[in-house]
């Protein structure tokens, strides 16, 4: 019982480190890094999905289909 | 590039507020279209224009100068060390997005960003007199993109996961896809400056360049085509990938067809500010039309350490205690075998997210410290 409690404390501390790292990196990135990538998605005027096939075999060749 | 006032011979500059060429000495204003008409008749053909290339021995700048300008000193560093290099025929851009954000506004925008809590004092107080307006060459393409792809991914079934293959055949039409045409300008930094509003572009007139610097597009044709295809491919692949429900997705095989229908050569307005700190170089850029600031600056290590400690200590006490009792309870209640897995998965997920953010920040800083962009801007700043 005592051992599992100790393991839990360590896990909690590791989680605290992760959360702190996430918060600090987010905050510093927001203040010190400007200009996120906006993407070129807006330049797609038309998008058509011609064919979809899920879970095909590994041996499937894209060249065979043309 | 500098045009001279027909009245007093002083240098004209493009005034963003009135959209006209303005002489600061005598106050005369000129319509850019009228001014260009004369120059076009004198020395330019429609597709190309001849420019005298001068090199400054003091700062190394390459000056594009036309016939009406006297090149007795460097317009960038003010030194009388300009020597004639060659006459070069450069392609005349098709379109241009004129500067809308004035120099003072650009400085203000950067200053606002520099007020951040974690920015070191010396950067907060940095002198912003050396902000330079440069027209950066871009190409804008209309193209058709078609691809047949097999995407490999992991699909969960019960407690295990298996590898699956997904076939997708899709087609897309791109309109006005921007790609930078300057070798010195880092592609990722160029992308960050976007968007540039397509409907605000005007037909190119050299007089818009008056008072600003301009770089000629020096990317080789084959490289440019590869860049256009790669940029379109990134967007296309993401769109296709979104239709696949699987984890760890990888493009396994593909067979694509790209048809570039039309490419326009254009100039985009960018304010550059380059500076050195602790032997490292940094370049902050401002989109000259939208005012978007791009760059990453170092952080104040002491402030970051103090804030980290202030968050970490109470969190350690809180989560350590909760973790202890939680693990104890899970151990005693052996039926709840998923509890430990969930906690471990949560820890891994948070570390993963934090590391991704950290890597993005590091990458941004690396881009800001890119030596080629620094040189591009620094060559055009006062020395």
Coordinates of C-alpha atoms in Angstrom, one line a residue:
Chain A
X1 CA 0.0 0.0 0.0
X2 CA 2.8 2.4 0.9
X3 CA 4.7 1.6 -2.2
X4 CA 1.7 2.3 -4.5
X5 CA 1.1 5.6 -2.7
X6 CA 4.7 6.6 -3.5
X7 CA 4.3 5.5 -7.1
X8 CA 1.2 7.7 -7.2
X9 CA 3.0 10.7 -5.8
X10 CA 5.8 10.3 -8.4
X11 CA 3.2 10.0 -11.2
X12 CA 1.4 13.1 -9.9
X13 CA 4.7 15.1 -9.8
X14 CA 5.5 13.9 -13.4
X15 CA 2.0 15.0 -14.5
X16 CA 2.6 18.4 -12.7
X17 CA 5.9 18.8 -14.6
X18 CA 4.1 18.0 -17.9
X19 CA 1.2 20.5 -17.2
X20 CA 3.7 23.2 -16.1
X21 CA 5.8 22.7 -19.2
X22 CA 2.6 22.9 -21.4
X23 CA 1.4 26.1 -19.7
X24 CA 4.8 27.8 -19.8
X25 CA 5.6 26.9 -23.4
X26 CA 2.1 28.1 -24.5
X27 CA 2.4 31.4 -22.7
X28 CA 6.0 32.1 -23.8
X29 CA 5.1 31.1 -27.4
X30 CA 2.2 33.5 -27.3
X31 CA 4.2 36.4 -26.2
X32 CA 7.5 35.7 -28.0
X33 CA 6.5 34.0 -31.2
X34 CA 4.3 35.8 -33.7
X35 CA 2.8 34.9 -37.0
X36 CA 1.3 31.5 -37.1
X37 CA 1.1 29.7 -40.4
X38 CA -2.2 30.5 -42.1
X39 CA -2.1 27.8 -44.7
X40 CA -2.8 27.9 -48.4
X41 CA -6.1 26.0 -48.0
X42 CA -7.9 29.2 -49.1
X43 CA -6.4 28.8 -52.5
X44 CA -8.2 25.6 -53.2
X45 CA -11.0 26.7 -55.5
X46 CA -12.4 23.2 -56.1
X47 CA -11.8 19.8 -54.5
X48 CA -13.4 16.6 -55.8
X49 CA -13.0 13.1 -54.3
X50 CA -13.2 10.8 -57.3
X51 CA -12.8 7.4 -55.7
X52 CA -12.5 6.1 -52.1
X53 CA -11.6 2.6 -51.1
X54 CA -10.9 1.8 -47.4
X55 CA -8.8 -1.0 -46.1
X56 CA -7.3 -2.1 -49.4
X57 CA -4.5 -4.6 -49.5
X58 CA -0.9 -3.6 -49.2
X59 CA -0.1 -4.9 -52.7
X60 CA -2.5 -2.3 -54.2
X61 CA -0.7 -0.3 -56.8
X62 CA -1.8 3.3 -57.7
X63 CA -0.2 2.8 -61.1
X64 CA -2.5 -0.2 -61.9
X65 CA -5.5 2.0 -61.5
X66 CA -4.6 4.6 -64.1
Chain B
X1 CA 14.3 52.1 -56.6
X2 CA 14.0 55.9 -56.6
X3 CA 12.1 58.2 -59.0
X4 CA 12.9 61.9 -59.2
X5 CA 10.4 64.7 -58.9
X6 CA 9.8 66.5 -62.2
X7 CA 9.5 69.8 -60.4
X8 CA 12.6 69.9 -58.1
X9 CA 14.5 66.7 -58.8
X10 CA 14.2 65.3 -55.3
X11 CA 13.5 61.7 -54.6
X12 CA 9.8 60.7 -54.7
X13 CA 8.3 58.2 -52.4
X14 CA 5.0 56.2 -52.7
X15 CA 2.6 57.6 -50.2
X16 CA 0.4 54.9 -48.8
X17 CA -2.4 57.2 -47.6
X18 CA -3.0 59.0 -50.9
X19 CA -1.9 56.2 -53.2
X20 CA 0.3 58.7 -55.1
X21 CA 4.0 59.5 -55.5
X22 CA 4.9 62.3 -53.2
X23 CA 7.8 64.7 -53.2
X24 CA 8.8 65.6 -49.6
X25 CA 10.8 68.6 -50.8
X26 CA 8.2 70.6 -52.9
X27 CA 5.0 68.7 -52.0
X28 CA 4.2 67.7 -55.6
X29 CA 2.2 64.5 -56.1
X30 CA 2.1 62.3 -59.1
X31 CA -0.1 59.5 -60.3
X32 CA 2.0 56.3 -60.4
X33 CA 0.3 55.3 -63.7
X34 CA 1.3 58.6 -65.4
X35 CA 4.8 58.4 -64.2
X36 CA 5.3 54.9 -65.4
X37 CA 3.8 55.5 -68.8
X38 CA 6.7 57.9 -69.6
X39 CA 9.3 55.4 -68.3
X40 CA 7.7 52.5 -70.1
X41 CA 8.0 54.4 -73.4
X42 CA 11.6 55.3 -72.7
X43 CA 13.2 52.1 -71.7
X44 CA 10.9 49.2 -70.9
X45 CA 9.2 46.6 -73.0
X46 CA 6.0 45.0 -71.7
X47 CA 7.5 41.8 -70.4
X48 CA 10.9 42.8 -69.3
X49 CA 12.7 45.9 -68.0
X50 CA 16.3 46.8 -68.1
X51 CA 17.8 47.7 -64.8
X52 CA 21.3 48.8 -64.0
X53 CA 22.7 46.8 -61.2
X54 CA 25.1 48.6 -58.9
X55 CA 26.9 47.1 -56.0
X56 CA 27.8 49.0 -52.8
X57 CA 31.2 48.2 -51.5
X58 CA 30.3 49.4 -48.1
X59 CA 27.3 47.3 -47.3
X60 CA 27.2 44.8 -50.2
X61 CA 23.7 45.8 -51.3
X62 CA 22.7 45.2 -54.9
X63 CA 20.8 48.2 -56.2
X64 CA 18.4 48.0 -59.1
X65 CA 18.5 51.4 -60.7
X66 CA 16.8 52.7 -63.8
X67 CA 17.9 55.4 -66.2
X68 CA 16.4 58.4 -64.4
X69 CA 18.4 57.8 -61.2
X70 CA 21.9 59.1 -60.4
X71 CA 23.9 56.4 -58.6
X72 CA 26.5 58.4 -56.9
X73 CA 25.8 57.0 -53.5
X74 CA 24.2 53.9 -52.0
X75 CA 20.5 54.5 -51.2
X76 CA 20.7 51.9 -48.4
X77 CA 23.8 52.9 -46.4
X78 CA 24.4 56.4 -47.7
X79 CA 28.0 55.7 -48.6
X80 CA 29.6 57.0 -51.8
X81 CA 31.0 53.6 -52.6
X82 CA 28.6 52.5 -55.3
X83 CA 30.2 50.9 -58.4
X84 CA 28.4 49.9 -61.6
X85 CA 28.2 46.2 -61.9
X86 CA 26.1 45.4 -65.0
X87 CA 23.0 46.1 -67.0
X88 CA 20.5 43.4 -66.4
X89 CA 17.3 42.6 -68.1
X90 CA 14.9 41.5 -65.4
X91 CA 11.4 40.2 -65.9
X92 CA 8.8 42.9 -65.3
X93 CA 6.4 41.7 -62.6
X94 CA 2.7 41.3 -63.7
X95 CA 1.1 42.4 -60.4
X96 CA 2.0 44.2 -57.2
X97 CA 0.4 44.7 -53.8
X98 CA 1.3 48.2 -52.8
X99 CA 2.4 49.0 -49.2
X100 CA -0.6 49.9 -47.1
X101 CA 1.1 49.8 -43.7
X102 CA 3.3 52.9 -43.2
X103 CA 6.8 52.6 -41.7
X104 CA 5.6 54.3 -38.4
X105 CA 2.7 51.8 -38.2
X106 CA 5.1 48.9 -38.8
X107 CA 7.3 50.1 -36.0
X108 CA 4.3 50.6 -33.7
X109 CA 3.1 47.0 -34.5
X110 CA 6.5 45.6 -33.7
X111 CA 6.8 47.7 -30.5
X112 CA 3.4 46.4 -29.3
X113 CA 4.6 42.9 -29.7
X114 CA 7.9 43.7 -27.9
X115 CA 5.9 44.6 -24.8
X116 CA 5.4 40.9 -23.9
X117 CA 6.1 40.0 -20.3
X118 CA 8.7 37.4 -21.1
X119 CA 10.7 39.5 -23.5
X120 CA 14.1 40.7 -22.2
X121 CA 14.5 44.4 -21.3
X122 CA 17.2 45.0 -23.9
X123 CA 14.9 43.8 -26.7
X124 CA 12.0 45.8 -25.4
X125 CA 14.1 49.0 -25.6
X126 CA 15.6 48.2 -29.0
X127 CA 16.0 51.0 -31.5
X128 CA 13.6 50.5 -34.4
X129 CA 14.9 53.2 -36.7
X130 CA 16.3 50.7 -39.2
X131 CA 13.0 49.1 -40.4
X132 CA 13.2 48.7 -44.2
X133 CA 10.4 48.3 -46.7
X134 CA 11.3 45.6 -49.3
X135 CA 9.1 44.3 -52.1
X136 CA 9.6 40.5 -52.2
X137 CA 9.1 38.6 -55.4
X138 CA 6.4 36.0 -55.4
X139 CA 4.7 33.9 -58.0
X140 CA 0.9 33.2 -58.0
X141 CA -0.3 30.2 -59.8
X142 CA -3.5 28.6 -61.0
X143 CA -3.1 24.9 -61.3
X144 CA -4.9 21.5 -61.4
X145 CA -3.7 18.8 -59.1
X146 CA -4.8 15.2 -59.4
X147 CA -3.5 12.3 -57.3
X148 CA -4.1 8.7 -56.7
X149 CA -2.8 7.7 -53.3
X150 CA -2.5 4.8 -51.0
X151 CA -2.4 5.9 -47.4
X152 CA -1.1 3.6 -44.7
X153 CA -2.5 3.9 -41.2
X154 CA -3.2 2.0 -37.9
X155 CA -6.8 1.1 -37.1
X156 CA -7.9 0.1 -33.6
X157 CA -9.9 -3.1 -33.3
X158 CA -10.6 -3.9 -29.7
X159 CA -7.4 -3.7 -27.6
X160 CA -5.1 -4.2 -30.5
X161 CA -4.4 -2.2 -33.7
X162 CA -3.7 -3.3 -37.2
X163 CA -2.1 -1.7 -40.3
X164 CA -4.6 -0.8 -43.0
X165 CA -4.2 0.8 -46.5
X166 CA -6.7 3.3 -47.9
X167 CA -7.0 4.3 -51.5
X168 CA -8.0 7.8 -52.5
X169 CA -8.3 9.4 -55.9
X170 CA -9.0 13.1 -55.8
X171 CA -8.7 16.3 -57.9
X172 CA -8.3 19.9 -56.9
X173 CA -8.1 23.3 -58.6
X174 CA -5.9 25.9 -57.0
X175 CA -6.3 29.6 -57.6
X176 CA -3.6 32.2 -56.9
X177 CA -1.4 29.9 -54.9
X178 CA 1.5 32.0 -53.6
X179 CA 5.2 30.8 -53.6
X180 CA 8.2 33.1 -53.0
X181 CA 10.6 33.6 -55.8
X182 CA 13.6 34.8 -53.8
X183 CA 16.4 32.3 -53.1
X184 CA 17.5 34.3 -50.0
X185 CA 14.0 34.4 -48.5
X186 CA 13.2 31.3 -46.5
X187 CA 10.0 29.6 -47.8
X188 CA 8.6 28.9 -44.3
X189 CA 9.0 32.5 -43.3
X190 CA 7.3 33.6 -46.6
X191 CA 4.4 31.3 -45.8
X192 CA 4.0 32.8 -42.3
X193 CA 3.5 36.3 -43.8
X194 CA 0.4 35.2 -45.5
X195 CA -2.4 35.9 -46.3
X196 CA -2.1 38.6 -48.9
X197 CA -5.6 39.6 -50.2
X198 CA -5.9 38.6 -53.8
X199 CA -8.4 41.3 -54.8
X200 CA -6.1 44.1 -53.6
X201 CA -3.4 43.4 -56.2
X202 CA -3.0 46.0 -59.0
X203 CA -1.1 45.8 -62.4
X204 CA 2.6 46.3 -61.8
X205 CA 3.9 49.8 -62.2
X206 CA 7.6 50.4 -61.3
X207 CA 6.7 53.7 -59.6
X208 CA 5.1 51.8 -56.8
X209 CA 8.6 50.7 -55.9
X210 CA 9.7 54.3 -55.3
X211 CA 11.1 54.8 -51.9
X212 CA 11.3 51.0 -51.3
X213 CA 13.7 48.3 -52.1
X214 CA 12.9 45.5 -54.5
X215 CA 14.4 42.2 -55.0
X216 CA 14.3 40.5 -58.4
X217 CA 13.0 36.9 -58.5
X218 CA 16.1 34.8 -58.7
X219 CA 14.7 31.3 -58.2
X220 CA 15.5 29.0 -61.1
X221 CA 12.4 28.0 -63.2
X222 CA 12.7 24.3 -62.4
X223 CA 13.1 25.1 -58.6
X224 CA 10.1 27.3 -58.7
X225 CA 8.0 24.7 -60.4
X226 CA 9.0 22.2 -57.8
X227 CA 8.1 24.6 -55.0
X228 CA 4.7 25.3 -56.5
X229 CA 4.0 21.5 -56.8
X230 CA 5.3 20.9 -53.3
X231 CA 3.1 23.7 -51.8
X232 CA 0.0 22.5 -53.6
X233 CA 0.9 18.9 -52.6
X234 CA 1.1 19.8 -48.9
X235 CA -2.4 21.3 -48.9
X236 CA -3.9 18.6 -51.2
X237 CA -2.4 15.7 -49.1
X238 CA -3.7 17.2 -45.9
X239 CA -7.2 17.5 -47.4
X240 CA -7.1 13.8 -48.6
X241 CA -5.6 12.6 -45.3
X242 CA -8.5 14.1 -43.4
X243 CA -10.8 11.7 -45.1
X244 CA -8.9 8.7 -43.7
X245 CA -10.0 7.5 -40.2
X246 CA -6.8 6.0 -38.8
X247 CA -3.8 6.8 -36.6
X248 CA -0.1 7.2 -37.7
X249 CA -1.1 8.1 -41.3
X250 CA 1.6 7.9 -43.9
X251 CA 1.5 8.5 -47.7
X252 CA 2.5 5.0 -48.8
X253 CA 2.3 5.3 -52.6
X254 CA 1.0 7.9 -55.0
X255 CA 0.8 8.9 -58.6
X256 CA 0.1 12.5 -59.2
X257 CA -0.5 14.8 -62.2
X258 CA 0.0 18.5 -61.9
X259 CA -0.9 21.0 -64.6
X260 CA 0.3 24.6 -63.9
X261 CA -2.1 26.6 -66.0
X262 CA -1.0 30.2 -65.3
X263 CA 1.7 31.8 -63.2
X264 CA 1.8 35.5 -62.4
X265 CA 4.9 37.2 -61.2
X266 CA 4.2 39.6 -58.4
X267 CA 5.7 41.8 -55.7
X268 CA 4.6 41.7 -52.1
X269 CA 5.3 44.4 -49.5
X270 CA 7.2 43.4 -46.4
X271 CA 8.8 45.5 -43.6
X272 CA 12.1 44.0 -42.3
X273 CA 13.8 44.7 -39.1
X274 CA 17.1 42.9 -38.5
X275 CA 19.2 43.1 -35.3
X276 CA 22.0 41.3 -33.5
X277 CA 21.9 40.0 -29.9
X278 CA 24.6 37.9 -28.2
X279 CA 26.2 37.0 -31.5
X280 CA 22.9 35.7 -32.8
X281 CA 20.9 37.5 -35.6
X282 CA 17.2 38.0 -35.7
X283 CA 14.8 39.3 -38.3
X284 CA 11.3 40.5 -37.6
X285 CA 9.0 41.0 -40.5
X286 CA 5.7 42.8 -41.0
X287 CA 3.3 42.1 -43.8
X288 CA 3.2 45.5 -45.5
X289 CA -0.5 45.2 -46.3
X290 CA -2.2 43.4 -43.4
X291 CA 0.3 44.4 -40.6
X292 CA 0.8 40.8 -39.5
X293 CA 4.0 40.6 -37.5
X294 CA 6.2 37.5 -38.0
X295 CA 9.2 36.5 -35.9
X296 CA 10.3 35.0 -32.6
X297 CA 12.5 36.7 -30.0
X298 CA 14.4 35.2 -27.1
X299 CA 12.8 35.0 -23.7
X300 CA 13.8 36.3 -20.2
X301 CA 15.2 33.2 -18.6
X302 CA 14.9 34.5 -15.0
X303 CA 11.2 35.4 -15.4
X304 CA 10.5 32.1 -17.1
X305 CA 12.2 30.2 -14.2
X306 CA 10.3 32.2 -11.5
X307 CA 6.9 31.6 -13.2
X308 CA 7.7 27.9 -13.8
X309 CA 8.5 27.5 -10.0
X310 CA 5.3 29.4 -9.0
X311 CA 3.1 27.0 -11.1
X312 CA 5.1 23.8 -10.5
X313 CA 5.3 23.8 -6.7
X314 CA 1.6 24.0 -5.9
X315 CA 0.8 21.6 -8.8
X316 CA 3.3 19.1 -7.4
X317 CA 1.8 19.2 -4.0
X318 CA -1.8 18.9 -5.3
X319 CA -1.2 16.3 -8.0
X320 CA 1.3 14.4 -5.9
X321 CA -1.2 14.0 -3.1
X322 CA -4.1 13.1 -5.4
X323 CA -1.8 10.7 -7.3
X324 CA -0.8 8.9 -4.1
X325 CA -4.4 8.4 -2.9
X326 CA -5.6 7.5 -6.4
X327 CA -3.0 4.9 -7.0
X328 CA -3.6 3.5 -3.6
X329 CA -7.3 3.2 -4.3
X330 CA -6.7 1.7 -7.7
X331 CA -4.4 -0.9 -6.2
X332 CA -6.9 -1.9 -3.6
X333 CA -9.7 -2.1 -6.1
X334 CA -8.1 -4.6 -8.5
X335 CA -11.2 -4.6 -10.8
X336 CA -10.3 -1.1 -12.0
X337 CA -7.3 -2.2 -14.1
X338 CA -7.9 0.6 -16.7
X339 CA -7.2 3.3 -14.1
X340 CA -3.4 3.1 -14.2
X341 CA -3.4 2.9 -18.0
X342 CA -5.5 6.1 -18.1
X343 CA -3.2 8.0 -15.8
X344 CA -0.1 7.0 -17.8
X345 CA -1.8 7.8 -21.1
X346 CA -2.7 11.3 -19.7
X347 CA 0.9 11.9 -18.7
X348 CA 2.2 10.8 -22.1
X349 CA -0.4 13.0 -23.9
X350 CA 0.4 16.1 -21.9
X351 CA 4.2 15.7 -22.4
X352 CA 3.6 15.0 -26.1
X353 CA 1.5 18.2 -26.5
X354 CA 4.0 20.3 -24.6
X355 CA 6.9 18.9 -26.6
X356 CA 5.1 19.7 -29.9
X357 CA 4.5 23.3 -28.8
X358 CA 8.2 23.6 -27.7
X359 CA 9.5 22.3 -31.0
X360 CA 7.2 24.7 -32.9
X361 CA 8.6 27.6 -30.9
X362 CA 12.2 26.4 -31.4
X363 CA 11.5 26.2 -35.2
X364 CA 10.1 29.7 -35.3
X365 CA 13.2 31.0 -33.5
X366 CA 15.4 29.2 -35.9
X367 CA 13.5 30.8 -38.8
X368 CA 13.8 34.3 -37.2
X369 CA 17.6 33.6 -36.9
X370 CA 17.9 32.4 -40.5
X371 CA 21.1 34.1 -41.7
X372 CA 20.0 34.5 -45.3
X373 CA 16.9 36.6 -44.4
X374 CA 19.0 38.6 -42.0
X375 CA 21.5 39.3 -44.8
X376 CA 18.7 40.2 -47.1
X377 CA 17.3 42.8 -44.7
X378 CA 20.6 43.9 -43.2
X379 CA 22.1 44.6 -46.6
X380 CA 19.4 47.3 -46.9
X381 CA 19.8 48.9 -43.4
X382 CA 22.0 51.7 -42.3
X383 CA 25.4 50.6 -41.2

